[in-house]
mmCIF file of C-alpha atoms in Angstrom:
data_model
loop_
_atom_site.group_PDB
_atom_site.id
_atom_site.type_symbol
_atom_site.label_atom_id
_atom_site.label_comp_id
_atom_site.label_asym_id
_atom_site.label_seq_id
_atom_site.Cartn_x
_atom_site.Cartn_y
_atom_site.Cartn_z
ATOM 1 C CA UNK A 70 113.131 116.730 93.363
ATOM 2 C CA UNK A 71 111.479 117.702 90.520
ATOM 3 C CA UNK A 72 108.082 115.113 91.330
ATOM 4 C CA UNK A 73 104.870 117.726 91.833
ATOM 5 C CA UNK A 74 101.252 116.932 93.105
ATOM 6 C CA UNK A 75 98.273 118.417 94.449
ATOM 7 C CA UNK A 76 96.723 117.520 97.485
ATOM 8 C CA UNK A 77 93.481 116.627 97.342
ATOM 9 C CA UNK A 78 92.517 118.830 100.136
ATOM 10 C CA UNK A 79 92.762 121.568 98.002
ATOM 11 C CA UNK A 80 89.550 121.278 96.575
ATOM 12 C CA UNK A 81 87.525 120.919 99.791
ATOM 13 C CA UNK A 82 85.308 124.072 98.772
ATOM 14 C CA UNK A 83 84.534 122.252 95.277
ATOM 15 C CA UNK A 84 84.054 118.769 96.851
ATOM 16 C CA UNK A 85 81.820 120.496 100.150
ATOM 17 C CA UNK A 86 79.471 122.224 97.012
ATOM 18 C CA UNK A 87 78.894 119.322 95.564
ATOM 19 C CA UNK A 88 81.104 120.408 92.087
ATOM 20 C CA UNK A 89 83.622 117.474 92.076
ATOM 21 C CA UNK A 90 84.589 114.314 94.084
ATOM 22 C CA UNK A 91 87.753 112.044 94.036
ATOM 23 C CA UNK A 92 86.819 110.904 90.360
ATOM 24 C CA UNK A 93 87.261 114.572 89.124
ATOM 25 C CA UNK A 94 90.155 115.150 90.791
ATOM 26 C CA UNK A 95 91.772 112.593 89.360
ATOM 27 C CA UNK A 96 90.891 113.560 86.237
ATOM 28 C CA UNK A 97 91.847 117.103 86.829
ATOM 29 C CA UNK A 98 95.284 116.309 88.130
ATOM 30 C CA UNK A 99 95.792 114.416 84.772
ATOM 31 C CA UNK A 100 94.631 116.506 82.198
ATOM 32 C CA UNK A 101 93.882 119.810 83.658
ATOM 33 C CA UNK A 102 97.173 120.254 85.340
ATOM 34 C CA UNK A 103 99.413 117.407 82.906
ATOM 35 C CA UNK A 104 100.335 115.432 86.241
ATOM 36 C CA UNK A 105 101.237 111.724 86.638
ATOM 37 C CA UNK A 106 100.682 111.991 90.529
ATOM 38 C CA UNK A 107 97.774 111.961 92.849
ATOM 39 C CA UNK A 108 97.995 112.940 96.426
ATOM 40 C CA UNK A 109 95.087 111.613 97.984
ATOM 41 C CA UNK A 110 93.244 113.363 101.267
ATOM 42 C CA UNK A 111 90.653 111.145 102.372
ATOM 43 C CA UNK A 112 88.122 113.251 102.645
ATOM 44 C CA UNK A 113 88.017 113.376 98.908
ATOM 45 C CA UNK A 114 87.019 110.172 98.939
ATOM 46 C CA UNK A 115 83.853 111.304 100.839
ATOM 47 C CA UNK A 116 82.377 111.450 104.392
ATOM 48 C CA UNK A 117 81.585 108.061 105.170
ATOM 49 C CA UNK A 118 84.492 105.600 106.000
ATOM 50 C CA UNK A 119 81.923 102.723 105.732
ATOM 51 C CA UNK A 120 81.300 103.544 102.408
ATOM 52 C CA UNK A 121 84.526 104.414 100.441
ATOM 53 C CA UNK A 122 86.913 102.081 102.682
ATOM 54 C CA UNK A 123 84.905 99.238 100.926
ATOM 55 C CA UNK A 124 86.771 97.194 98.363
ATOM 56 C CA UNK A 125 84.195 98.164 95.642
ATOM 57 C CA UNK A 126 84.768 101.454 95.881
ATOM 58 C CA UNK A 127 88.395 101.629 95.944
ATOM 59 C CA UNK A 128 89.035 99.028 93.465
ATOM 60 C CA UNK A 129 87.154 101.986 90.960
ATOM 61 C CA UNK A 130 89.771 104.783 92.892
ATOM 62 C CA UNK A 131 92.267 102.408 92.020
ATOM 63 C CA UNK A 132 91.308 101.638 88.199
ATOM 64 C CA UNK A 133 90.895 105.011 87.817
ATOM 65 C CA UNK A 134 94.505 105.983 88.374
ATOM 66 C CA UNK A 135 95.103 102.954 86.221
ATOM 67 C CA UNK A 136 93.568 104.662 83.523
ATOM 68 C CA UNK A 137 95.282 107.895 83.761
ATOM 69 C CA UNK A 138 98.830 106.896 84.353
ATOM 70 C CA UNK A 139 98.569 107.804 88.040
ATOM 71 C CA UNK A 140 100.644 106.831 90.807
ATOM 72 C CA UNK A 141 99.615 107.443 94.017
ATOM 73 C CA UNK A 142 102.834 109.491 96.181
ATOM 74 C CA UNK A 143 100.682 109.976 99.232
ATOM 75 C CA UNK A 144 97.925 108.783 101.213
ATOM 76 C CA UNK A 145 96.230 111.336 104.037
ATOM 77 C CA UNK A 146 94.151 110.026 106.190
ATOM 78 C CA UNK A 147 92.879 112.419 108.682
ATOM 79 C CA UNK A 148 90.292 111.162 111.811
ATOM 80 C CA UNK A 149 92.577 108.059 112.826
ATOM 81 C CA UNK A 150 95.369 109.392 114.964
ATOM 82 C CA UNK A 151 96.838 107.456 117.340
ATOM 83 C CA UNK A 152 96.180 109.403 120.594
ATOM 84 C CA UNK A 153 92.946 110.596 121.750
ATOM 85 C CA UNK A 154 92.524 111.511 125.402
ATOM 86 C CA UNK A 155 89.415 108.979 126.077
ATOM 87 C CA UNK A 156 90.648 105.357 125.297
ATOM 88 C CA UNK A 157 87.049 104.352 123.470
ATOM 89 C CA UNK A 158 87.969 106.755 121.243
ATOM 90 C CA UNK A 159 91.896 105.456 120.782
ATOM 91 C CA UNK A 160 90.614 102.339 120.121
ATOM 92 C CA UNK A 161 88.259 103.354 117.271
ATOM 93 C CA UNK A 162 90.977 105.180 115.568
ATOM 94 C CA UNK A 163 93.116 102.361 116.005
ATOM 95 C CA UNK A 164 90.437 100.460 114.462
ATOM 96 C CA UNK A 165 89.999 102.505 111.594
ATOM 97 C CA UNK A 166 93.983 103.554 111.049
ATOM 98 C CA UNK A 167 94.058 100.083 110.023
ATOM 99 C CA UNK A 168 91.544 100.098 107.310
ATOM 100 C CA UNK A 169 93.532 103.295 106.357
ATOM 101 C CA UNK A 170 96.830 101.243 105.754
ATOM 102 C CA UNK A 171 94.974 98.398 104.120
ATOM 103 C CA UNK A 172 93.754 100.794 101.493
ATOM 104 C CA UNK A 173 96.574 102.773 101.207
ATOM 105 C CA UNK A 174 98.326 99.465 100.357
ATOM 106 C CA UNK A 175 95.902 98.745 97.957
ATOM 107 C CA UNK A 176 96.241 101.844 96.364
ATOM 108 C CA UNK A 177 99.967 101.313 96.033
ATOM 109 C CA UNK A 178 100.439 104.457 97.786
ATOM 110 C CA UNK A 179 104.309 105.361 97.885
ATOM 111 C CA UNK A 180 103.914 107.452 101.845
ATOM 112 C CA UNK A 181 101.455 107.578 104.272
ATOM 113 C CA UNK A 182 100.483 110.384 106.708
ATOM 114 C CA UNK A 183 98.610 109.941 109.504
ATOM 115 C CA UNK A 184 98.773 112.507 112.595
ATOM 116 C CA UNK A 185 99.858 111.660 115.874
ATOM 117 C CA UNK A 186 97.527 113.368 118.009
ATOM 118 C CA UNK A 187 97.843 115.378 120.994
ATOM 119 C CA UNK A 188 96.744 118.814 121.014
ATOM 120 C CA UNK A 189 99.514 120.420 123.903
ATOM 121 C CA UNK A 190 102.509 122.239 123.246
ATOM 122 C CA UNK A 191 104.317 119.124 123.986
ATOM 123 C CA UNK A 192 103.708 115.347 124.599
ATOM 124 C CA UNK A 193 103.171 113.709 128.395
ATOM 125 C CA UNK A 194 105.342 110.759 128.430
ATOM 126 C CA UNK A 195 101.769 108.248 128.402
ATOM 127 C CA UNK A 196 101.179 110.617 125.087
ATOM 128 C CA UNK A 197 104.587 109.850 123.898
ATOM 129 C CA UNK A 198 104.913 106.466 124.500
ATOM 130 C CA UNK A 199 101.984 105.247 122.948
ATOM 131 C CA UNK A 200 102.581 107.740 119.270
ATOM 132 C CA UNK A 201 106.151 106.608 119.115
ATOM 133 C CA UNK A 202 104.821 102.891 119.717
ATOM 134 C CA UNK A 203 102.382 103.022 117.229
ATOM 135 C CA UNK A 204 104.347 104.900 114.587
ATOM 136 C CA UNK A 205 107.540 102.026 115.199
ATOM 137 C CA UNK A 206 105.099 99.625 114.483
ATOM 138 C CA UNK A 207 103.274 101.290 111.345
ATOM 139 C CA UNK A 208 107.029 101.833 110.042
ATOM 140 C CA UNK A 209 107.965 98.192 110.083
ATOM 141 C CA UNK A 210 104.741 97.719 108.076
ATOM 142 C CA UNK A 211 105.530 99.812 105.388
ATOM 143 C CA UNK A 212 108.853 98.818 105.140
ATOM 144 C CA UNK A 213 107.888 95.447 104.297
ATOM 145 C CA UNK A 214 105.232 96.411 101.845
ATOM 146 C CA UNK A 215 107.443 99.053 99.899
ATOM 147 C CA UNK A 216 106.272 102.553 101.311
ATOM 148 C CA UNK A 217 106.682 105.312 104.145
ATOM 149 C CA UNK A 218 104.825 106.082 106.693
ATOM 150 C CA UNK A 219 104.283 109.465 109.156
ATOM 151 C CA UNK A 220 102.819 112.151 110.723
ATOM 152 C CA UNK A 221 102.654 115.806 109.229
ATOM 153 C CA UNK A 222 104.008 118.924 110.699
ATOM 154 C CA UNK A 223 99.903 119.784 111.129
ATOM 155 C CA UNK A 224 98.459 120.381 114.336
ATOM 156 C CA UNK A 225 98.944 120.441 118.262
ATOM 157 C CA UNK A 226 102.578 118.931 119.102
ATOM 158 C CA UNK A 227 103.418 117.909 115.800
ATOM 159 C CA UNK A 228 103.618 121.626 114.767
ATOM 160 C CA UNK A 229 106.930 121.921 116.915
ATOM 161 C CA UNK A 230 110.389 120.627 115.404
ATOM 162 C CA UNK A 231 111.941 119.538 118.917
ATOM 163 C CA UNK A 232 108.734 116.706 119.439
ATOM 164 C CA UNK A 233 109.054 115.541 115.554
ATOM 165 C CA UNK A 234 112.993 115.310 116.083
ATOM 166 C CA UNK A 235 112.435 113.605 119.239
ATOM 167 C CA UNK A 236 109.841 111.009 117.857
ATOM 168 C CA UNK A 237 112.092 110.252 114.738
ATOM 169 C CA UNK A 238 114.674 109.586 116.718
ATOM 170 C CA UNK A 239 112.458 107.352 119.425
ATOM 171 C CA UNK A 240 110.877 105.482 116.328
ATOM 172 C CA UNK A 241 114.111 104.824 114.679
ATOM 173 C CA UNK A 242 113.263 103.530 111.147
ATOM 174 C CA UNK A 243 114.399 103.889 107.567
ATOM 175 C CA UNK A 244 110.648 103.699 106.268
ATOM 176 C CA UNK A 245 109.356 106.476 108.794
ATOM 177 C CA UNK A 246 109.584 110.512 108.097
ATOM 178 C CA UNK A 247 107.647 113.488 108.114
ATOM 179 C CA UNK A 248 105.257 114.520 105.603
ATOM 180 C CA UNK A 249 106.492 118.597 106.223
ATOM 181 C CA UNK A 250 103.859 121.447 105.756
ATOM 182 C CA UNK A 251 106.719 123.701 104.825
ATOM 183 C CA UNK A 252 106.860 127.509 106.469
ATOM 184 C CA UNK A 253 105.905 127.280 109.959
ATOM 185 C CA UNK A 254 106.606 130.410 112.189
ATOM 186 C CA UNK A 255 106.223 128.184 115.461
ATOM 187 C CA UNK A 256 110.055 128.129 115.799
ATOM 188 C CA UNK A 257 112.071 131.035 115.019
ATOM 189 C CA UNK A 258 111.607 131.787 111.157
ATOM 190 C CA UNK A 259 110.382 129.797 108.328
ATOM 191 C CA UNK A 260 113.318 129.071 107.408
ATOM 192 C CA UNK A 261 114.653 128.019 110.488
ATOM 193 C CA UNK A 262 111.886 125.835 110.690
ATOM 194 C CA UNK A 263 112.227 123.593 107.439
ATOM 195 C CA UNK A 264 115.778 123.781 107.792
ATOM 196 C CA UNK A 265 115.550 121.722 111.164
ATOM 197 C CA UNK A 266 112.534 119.014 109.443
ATOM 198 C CA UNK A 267 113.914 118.900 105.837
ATOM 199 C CA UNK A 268 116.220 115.881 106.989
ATOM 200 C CA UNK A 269 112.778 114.051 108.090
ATOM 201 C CA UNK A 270 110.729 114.448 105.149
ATOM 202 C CA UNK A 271 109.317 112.114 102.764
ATOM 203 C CA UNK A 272 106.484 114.459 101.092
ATOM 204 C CA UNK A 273 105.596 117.964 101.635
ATOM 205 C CA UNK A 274 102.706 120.368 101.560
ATOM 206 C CA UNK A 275 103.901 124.163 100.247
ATOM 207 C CA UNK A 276 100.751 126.083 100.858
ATOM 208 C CA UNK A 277 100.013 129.605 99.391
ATOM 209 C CA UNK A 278 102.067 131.674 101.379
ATOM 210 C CA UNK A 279 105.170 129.848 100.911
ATOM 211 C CA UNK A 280 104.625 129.596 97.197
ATOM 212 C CA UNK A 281 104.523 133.806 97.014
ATOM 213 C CA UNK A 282 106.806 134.662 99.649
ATOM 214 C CA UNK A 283 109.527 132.589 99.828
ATOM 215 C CA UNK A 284 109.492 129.405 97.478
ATOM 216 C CA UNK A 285 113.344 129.731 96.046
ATOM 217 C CA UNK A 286 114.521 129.777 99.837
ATOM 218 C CA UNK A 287 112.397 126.440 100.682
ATOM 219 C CA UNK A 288 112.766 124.419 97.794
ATOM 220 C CA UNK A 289 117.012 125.146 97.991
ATOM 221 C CA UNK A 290 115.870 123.758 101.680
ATOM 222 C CA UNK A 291 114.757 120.760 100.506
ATOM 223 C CA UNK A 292 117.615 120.179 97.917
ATOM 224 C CA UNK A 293 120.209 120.469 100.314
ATOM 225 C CA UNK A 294 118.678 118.375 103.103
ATOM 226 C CA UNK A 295 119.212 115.772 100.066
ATOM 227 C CA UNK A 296 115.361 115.764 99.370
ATOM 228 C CA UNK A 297 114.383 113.508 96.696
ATOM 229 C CA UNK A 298 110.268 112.892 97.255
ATOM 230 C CA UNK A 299 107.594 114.758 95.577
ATOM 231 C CA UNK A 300 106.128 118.321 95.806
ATOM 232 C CA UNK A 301 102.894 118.743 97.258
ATOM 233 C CA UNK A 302 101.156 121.641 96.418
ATOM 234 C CA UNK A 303 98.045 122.424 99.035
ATOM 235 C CA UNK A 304 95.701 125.403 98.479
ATOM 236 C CA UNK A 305 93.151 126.311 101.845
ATOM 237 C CA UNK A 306 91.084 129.377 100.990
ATOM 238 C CA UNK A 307 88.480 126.645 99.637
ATOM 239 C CA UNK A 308 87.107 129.802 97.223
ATOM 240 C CA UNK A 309 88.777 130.208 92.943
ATOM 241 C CA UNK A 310 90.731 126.261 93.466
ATOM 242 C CA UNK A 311 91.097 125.866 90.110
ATOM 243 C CA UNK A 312 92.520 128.926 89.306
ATOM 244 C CA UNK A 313 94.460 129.238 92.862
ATOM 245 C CA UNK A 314 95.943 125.795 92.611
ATOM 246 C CA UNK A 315 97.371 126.400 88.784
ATOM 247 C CA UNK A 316 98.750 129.567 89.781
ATOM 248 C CA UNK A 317 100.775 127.675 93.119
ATOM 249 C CA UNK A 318 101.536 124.888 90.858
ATOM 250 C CA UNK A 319 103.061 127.832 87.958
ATOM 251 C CA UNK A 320 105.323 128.685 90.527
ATOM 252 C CA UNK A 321 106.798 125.566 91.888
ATOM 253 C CA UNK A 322 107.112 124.653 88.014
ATOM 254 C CA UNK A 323 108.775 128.153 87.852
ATOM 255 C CA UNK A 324 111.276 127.153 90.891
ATOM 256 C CA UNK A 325 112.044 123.891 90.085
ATOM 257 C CA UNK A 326 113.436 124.751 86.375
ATOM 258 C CA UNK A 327 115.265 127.548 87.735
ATOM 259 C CA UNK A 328 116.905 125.426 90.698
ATOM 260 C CA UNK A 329 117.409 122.831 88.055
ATOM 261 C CA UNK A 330 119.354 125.225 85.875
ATOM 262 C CA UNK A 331 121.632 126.862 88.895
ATOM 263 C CA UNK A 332 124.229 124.877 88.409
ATOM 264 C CA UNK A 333 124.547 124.725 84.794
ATOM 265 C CA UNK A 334 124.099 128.241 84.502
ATOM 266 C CA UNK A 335 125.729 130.101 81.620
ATOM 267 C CA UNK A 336 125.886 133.742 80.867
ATOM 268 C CA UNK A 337 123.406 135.637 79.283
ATOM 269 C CA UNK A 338 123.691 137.943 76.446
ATOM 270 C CA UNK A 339 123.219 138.286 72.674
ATOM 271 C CA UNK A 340 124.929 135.806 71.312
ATOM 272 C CA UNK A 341 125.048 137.755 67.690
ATOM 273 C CA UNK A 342 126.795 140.491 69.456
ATOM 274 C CA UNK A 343 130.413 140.727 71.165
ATOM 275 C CA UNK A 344 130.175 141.566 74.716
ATOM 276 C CA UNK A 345 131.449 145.156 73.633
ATOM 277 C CA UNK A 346 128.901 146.070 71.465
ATOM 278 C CA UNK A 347 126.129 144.889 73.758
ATOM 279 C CA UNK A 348 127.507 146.736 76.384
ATOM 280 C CA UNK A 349 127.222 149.981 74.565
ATOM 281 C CA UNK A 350 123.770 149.445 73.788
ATOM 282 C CA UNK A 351 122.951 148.693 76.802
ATOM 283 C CA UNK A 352 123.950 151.558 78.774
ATOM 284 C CA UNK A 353 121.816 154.548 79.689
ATOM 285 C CA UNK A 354 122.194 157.885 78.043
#
């Protein structure tokens, strides 16, 4: 459990003022932060789908990570979700979830997220249908080309544990999970919440206020739910990334070690003093 990233989206202030794009990030995952994962959003990759969905272009993306000794543990594609209210529009993101998956594949990425769609508390049964479809489908793809594939725990009715159980269980598939933004408050605590999704994940986002509230409590989550993917780190406040983003991923380096070293712990002390003597040194006059 010990695998960390950053998610690209964490630099969507830098990459909206012009001050890096998907070539720096990559480069800044590698040697700023000592990583040998990228986490790509899409929108890193820039605005235009017609442009950076072009073999060209991704072959560089993909060379790139080459270089640096990068593999690729997820691929988020946001803007192709399966359910859209006008059907035009479902069939353009149909349309364009596919070129998605084809370079996601190409980029050997390990999981997938794409959202399901559907902006209501819960899903109409046409809503449901359709997702669960789509996502059975997507699953048997990736489990014959080596990855996983799912929505995130992001927006709308994917926010709520009771639809993601449900659409697990409807989609039924060893290569489909949950990409879990951990720390939701939708459903009882935040605890309560992860503690219901761990089971589904296969990558996770831990934002800001999970990292300095709460971080032991979700990453012993994710250990016993039998969690063995990668840690995503995701900063929002688009403002100090750099900075922001070392001091998240400090801490989940901080966690991990520790959590590591729980069940091998020994006790402390000076080990050129008997207990005794410590003791009385220790103690308060």
């Amino acid at each position: 459990m010990n695998t960390i990233s950053i998610a690209g989206y964490s630099f969507h202030g830098a990459l909206a003022n012009g001050t890096l794009d998907i070539f720096g990030y990559l480069e800044s995952c590698r040697y700023r932060y000592h990583l040998d994962t990228a986490d790509i959003w899409n929108g890193m990759l820039g605005p235009d789908p017609e442009q950076y969905l072009q073999p060209a272009f991704l072959t560089k993306v993909r060379d790139a990570m080459r270089e640096r000794g990068l593999r690729l543990v997820n691929y988020h594609a946001d803007g192709c979700h399966p359910w859209e209210d006008d059907p035009a529009v479902r069939k353009q993101h149909a349309a364009l979830a596919e070129r998605h998956l084809q370079a996601a594949e190409f980029l050997s990425a390990e999981t997938v997220r794409i959202d399901a769609g559907g902006r209501d508390r819960h899903w109409s049964p046409e809503q449901f249908d359709l997702i669960a479809t789509t996502f059975r489908t997507w699953a048997k793809r990736a489990g014959d080309n080596g990855y996983r594939i799912g929505p995130e725990t992001h927006w709308g009715a994917e926010n709520y544990p009771d639809n993601m159980l449900k659409l697990a269980k409807a989609v039924d598939s060893p290569a489909y999970g949950i990409l879990l933004h951990m720390g939701k408050d939708v459903d009882g605590t935040p605890d309560d919440y992860d503690r219901q999704l761990a089971p589904l994940a296969i990558h996770t986002h831990i934002d800001a206020n999970t990292t300095f509230t709460r971080l032991d409590s979700a990453l012993r989550i994710l250990r016993d739910a039998g969690y063995r993917g990668c840690l995503g780190v995701e900063h929002h406040s688009a403002h100090n990334e750099y900075a922001e983003v070392a001091a998240q991923l400090a801490f989940v380096r901080r966690s991990t070690a520790a959590l590591s070293l729980e069940a091998a712990a020994t006790p402390g002390g000076n080990p050129l003093l008997n207990p005794r003597n410590e003791r009385a040194h220790q103690k308060r006059k």
